[in-house]
Short mmCIF file of C-alpha atoms in Angstrom, two decimals:
data_model
loop_
_atom_site.label_atom_id
_atom_site.label_comp_id
_atom_site.label_asym_id
_atom_site.label_seq_id
_atom_site.Cartn_x
_atom_site.Cartn_y
_atom_site.Cartn_z
CA MET A 206 -146.23 75.84 16.93
CA PRO A 207 -144.81 73.36 19.49
CA ILE A 208 -141.11 73.43 20.26
CA VAL A 209 -138.81 71.16 22.25
CA ASP A 210 -135.49 72.30 23.66
CA ILE A 211 -133.10 69.36 23.16
CA THR A 212 -130.22 70.99 25.06
CA ARG A 213 -128.69 69.28 28.05
CA GLU A 214 -127.90 71.56 30.97
CA TYR A 215 -124.43 73.12 30.85
CA VAL A 216 -122.51 70.59 32.92
CA SER A 217 -118.97 69.39 32.42
CA HIS A 218 -118.36 65.87 31.11
CA THR A 219 -114.71 66.11 32.15
CA GLY A 220 -114.86 68.15 35.38
CA LYS A 221 -113.31 71.24 33.82
CA LEU A 222 -115.63 74.16 34.49
CA GLU A 223 -114.64 77.16 36.59
CA VAL A 224 -116.65 80.38 36.85
CA SER A 225 -115.82 83.60 38.66
CA VAL A 226 -117.59 86.96 38.75
CA ARG A 227 -116.04 90.40 38.55
CA GLU A 228 -118.12 93.40 39.61
CA VAL A 229 -117.75 96.55 37.53
CA HIS A 230 -119.04 99.71 39.24
CA LEU A 231 -120.41 102.28 36.83
CA GLN A 232 -121.46 105.78 37.83
CA SER A 233 -122.36 109.06 36.18
CA ALA A 234 -124.23 112.21 37.16
CA GLN A 235 -127.45 110.50 36.11
CA THR A 236 -127.10 106.94 37.44
CA ALA A 237 -125.07 104.33 39.24
CA TYR A 238 -125.10 100.55 38.93
CA THR A 239 -122.89 97.48 39.06
CA GLY A 240 -122.22 95.34 36.01
CA MET A 241 -121.52 91.64 36.52
CA VAL A 242 -118.78 90.28 34.24
CA TYR A 243 -118.28 86.52 34.13
CA GLN A 244 -114.93 84.89 33.60
CA PHE A 245 -114.89 81.17 32.95
CA THR A 246 -112.59 78.33 32.06
CA SER A 247 -114.21 75.43 30.30
CA ASP A 248 -113.66 72.71 27.74
CA SER A 249 -115.67 71.95 24.63
CA MET A 250 -117.64 68.99 26.03
CA GLN A 251 -120.24 70.84 28.09
CA GLY A 252 -123.93 69.96 28.13
CA SER A 253 -124.99 69.38 24.53
CA TYR A 254 -122.25 70.05 21.99
CA LEU A 255 -121.67 70.01 18.26
CA ASP A 256 -118.80 68.09 16.67
CA LEU A 257 -117.49 69.13 13.27
CA PRO A 258 -115.21 66.81 11.27
CA GLY A 259 -112.19 68.68 12.66
CA HIS A 260 -112.94 67.25 16.10
CA ILE A 261 -110.84 64.33 14.83
CA LYS A 262 -107.46 65.49 13.61
CA GLU A 263 -107.38 63.04 10.73
CA THR A 264 -110.72 64.26 9.30
CA ASP A 265 -110.24 68.00 9.79
CA ASP A 266 -111.72 69.82 6.80
CA GLY A 267 -110.87 73.30 8.08
CA LEU A 268 -114.44 74.18 9.13
CA THR A 269 -114.89 75.90 12.51
CA ALA A 270 -117.81 77.35 14.45
CA ALA A 271 -116.92 80.79 13.09
CA ASP A 272 -117.35 79.68 9.47
CA ILE A 273 -120.81 78.10 9.39
CA PRO A 274 -123.42 80.23 7.57
CA ALA A 275 -126.49 80.73 9.78
CA GLU A 276 -128.84 79.29 7.16
CA GLN A 277 -127.14 75.89 7.42
CA LEU A 278 -128.33 75.47 11.03
CA TYR A 279 -131.47 77.63 11.20
CA ARG A 280 -134.83 75.85 10.89
CA ILE A 281 -133.48 73.14 8.63
CA PRO A 282 -135.74 70.19 7.71
CA ALA A 283 -135.09 67.13 9.86
CA ALA A 284 -136.49 63.59 9.95
CA LEU A 285 -137.16 61.95 13.31
CA ILE A 286 -136.48 58.22 13.64
CA ARG A 287 -137.82 56.75 16.88
CA LEU A 288 -137.08 53.44 18.59
CA GLU A 289 -137.45 52.47 22.25
CA ARG A 290 -134.33 50.53 23.05
CA PRO A 291 -133.66 49.67 26.71
CA SER A 292 -130.29 50.05 28.39
CA GLY A 293 -127.87 47.31 27.38
CA SER A 294 -129.74 46.29 24.23
CA GLY A 295 -126.74 46.66 21.94
CA ALA A 296 -126.42 47.61 18.29
CA VAL A 297 -128.92 49.57 16.20
CA SER A 298 -128.57 48.61 12.53
CA ALA A 299 -129.52 50.15 9.21
CA GLN A 300 -132.44 47.72 9.02
CA ASP A 301 -133.65 48.91 12.44
CA LEU A 302 -133.53 52.56 11.39
CA GLN A 303 -135.26 52.01 8.06
CA ALA A 304 -137.99 49.90 9.64
CA ALA A 305 -138.59 52.47 12.39
CA TYR A 306 -138.83 55.34 9.90
CA GLY A 307 -140.79 53.40 7.31
CA GLY A 308 -138.42 54.24 4.51
CA VAL A 309 -135.38 56.38 3.77
CA PRO A 310 -135.35 60.02 4.95
CA ALA A 311 -134.51 62.75 2.44
CA CYS A 312 -133.58 65.65 4.73
CA PRO A 313 -130.31 67.45 5.48
CA ALA A 314 -130.71 66.50 9.16
CA VAL A 315 -131.69 63.26 10.88
CA ILE A 316 -132.72 62.95 14.54
CA ILE A 317 -132.38 59.45 16.03
CA ASN A 318 -134.35 58.92 19.22
CA ALA A 319 -133.26 55.37 19.92
CA LEU A 320 -133.98 55.49 23.65
CA GLY A 321 -137.64 56.57 23.59
CA PRO A 322 -138.38 58.63 26.74
CA LEU A 323 -134.88 58.12 28.17
CA ASN A 324 -131.96 60.53 27.89
CA PRO A 325 -128.45 59.22 27.13
CA GLN A 326 -127.26 59.62 30.72
CA GLU A 327 -130.13 57.40 31.94
CA ILE A 328 -128.73 54.21 30.42
CA GLU A 329 -125.52 52.26 30.90
CA GLN A 330 -122.96 54.27 28.96
CA ARG A 331 -122.62 53.24 25.30
CA SER A 332 -124.68 50.09 25.87
CA VAL A 333 -126.96 51.06 22.95
CA TYR A 334 -125.11 52.22 19.85
CA LEU A 335 -125.08 52.59 16.08
CA ASP A 336 -123.41 49.79 14.16
CA MET A 337 -121.50 50.48 10.96
CA THR A 338 -124.42 49.46 8.73
CA ALA A 339 -126.44 52.23 10.37
CA VAL A 340 -123.63 54.71 9.79
CA ASP A 341 -123.34 53.74 6.11
CA TRP A 342 -127.13 54.02 5.75
CA LEU A 343 -127.10 57.55 7.17
CA ILE A 344 -124.34 58.53 4.79
CA ALA A 345 -126.23 57.04 1.84
CA CYS A 346 -129.35 58.99 2.89
CA GLY A 347 -127.46 62.24 2.34
CA CYS A 348 -127.56 63.24 6.01
CA ARG A 349 -125.35 66.26 6.76
CA LEU A 350 -126.24 66.81 10.42
CA LEU A 351 -127.00 63.98 12.85
CA VAL A 352 -128.68 64.46 16.23
CA SER A 353 -128.68 61.19 18.14
CA ASP A 354 -129.02 59.88 21.68
CA ILE A 355 -126.69 56.99 20.74
CA TYR A 356 -123.40 56.90 18.82
CA GLU A 357 -120.33 54.79 19.56
CA SER A 358 -120.03 51.49 21.42
CA THR A 359 -117.51 50.73 24.14
CA ALA A 360 -115.55 48.77 21.51
CA LEU A 361 -114.80 52.05 19.66
CA GLU A 362 -115.68 50.75 16.20
CA GLY A 363 -115.10 54.09 14.49
CA VAL A 364 -118.60 55.56 14.26
CA PHE A 365 -117.46 59.17 14.61
CA LEU A 366 -114.48 58.64 12.32
CA ARG A 367 -116.72 57.30 9.54
CA LEU A 368 -119.30 60.07 10.00
CA PHE A 369 -116.64 62.78 9.92
CA GLN A 370 -114.97 61.23 6.88
CA ALA A 371 -118.33 61.69 5.14
CA GLY A 372 -118.54 65.33 6.29
CA ILE A 373 -121.44 64.76 8.71
CA TRP A 374 -121.72 67.04 11.77
CA THR A 375 -122.88 65.42 15.02
CA TYR A 376 -124.98 66.91 17.82
CA CYS A 377 -124.05 65.03 21.00
CA GLU A 378 -125.79 64.59 24.36
CA PRO A 379 -129.28 65.77 23.34
CA VAL A 380 -132.17 65.49 25.80
CA ASN A 381 -135.96 65.43 25.49
CA LEU A 382 -136.02 63.69 22.10
CA GLY A 383 -138.91 61.58 23.35
CA GLN A 384 -141.02 64.74 23.56
CA ILE A 385 -140.88 65.41 19.82
CA ALA A 386 -144.33 64.57 18.48
CA ALA A 387 -143.80 64.67 14.71
CA SER A 388 -141.65 62.75 12.24
CA ALA A 389 -140.96 65.82 10.06
CA VAL A 390 -139.63 68.79 12.01
CA ARG A 391 -137.44 71.90 11.80
CA LEU A 392 -134.15 71.97 13.68
CA THR A 393 -132.15 74.99 14.82
CA VAL A 394 -128.71 74.78 16.42
CA LEU A 395 -127.30 77.91 18.09
CA PHE A 396 -123.83 78.80 19.41
CA PRO A 397 -121.35 81.69 19.45
CA LYS A 398 -119.07 82.04 16.44
CA PHE A 399 -116.05 80.53 18.15
CA ALA A 400 -112.89 80.97 16.09
CA ARG A 401 -110.78 77.80 15.69
CA LEU A 402 -113.19 75.49 17.55
CA THR A 403 -114.41 72.28 15.92
CA GLN A 404 -116.23 71.03 19.04
CA PHE A 405 -118.29 73.44 21.14
CA PRO A 406 -121.32 73.69 23.44
CA CYS A 407 -124.53 74.52 21.62
CA ARG A 408 -128.28 74.80 22.00
CA GLY A 409 -130.78 72.84 19.89
CA ILE A 410 -134.44 73.66 19.24
CA VAL A 411 -136.91 71.39 17.43
CA GLU A 412 -140.25 72.71 16.10
CA TRP A 413 -143.14 71.36 14.06
#
């Protein structure tokens, strides 16, 4: 069973990541060793991260990382939609998505690989993006979780606002989507059960 790890390395998008190590010396009559305890200060936009509707104040539905049942993010069916759009090529529409997929997906999760072999950080920022027809199409498909290497444009048209208003969760900054070799896959998203958080670093695994 092939798998692809779609998780970007844990790097800060905002420059806020501090890590220190505290050594804890443990000793008994039988043994002695030193435990390494890590203390860190971070923000929620690290590597790949999951946005719940509460990431925008106006669309907060009360859901946090601590509340999501494991079965809603463990090996869920997902449809892969693949395009190969170069940097700077602009809007991806509903018509583009439907033509690339060959129809309308009927899965709880949709993975949009708009950039082919490229990762999001390898193109001019937000120079390829979903237009509002694409967003409305995803909502109409019944998508509940969207993994995409493109989202908003530099014009800030309200892509995330519209998705969150519809209750869709978004997996941001994925990598390696071009390595997925099937159109029907299983997706798992993992993270600690953070109380209160509506945006948080996560790990994504795709299998088929």
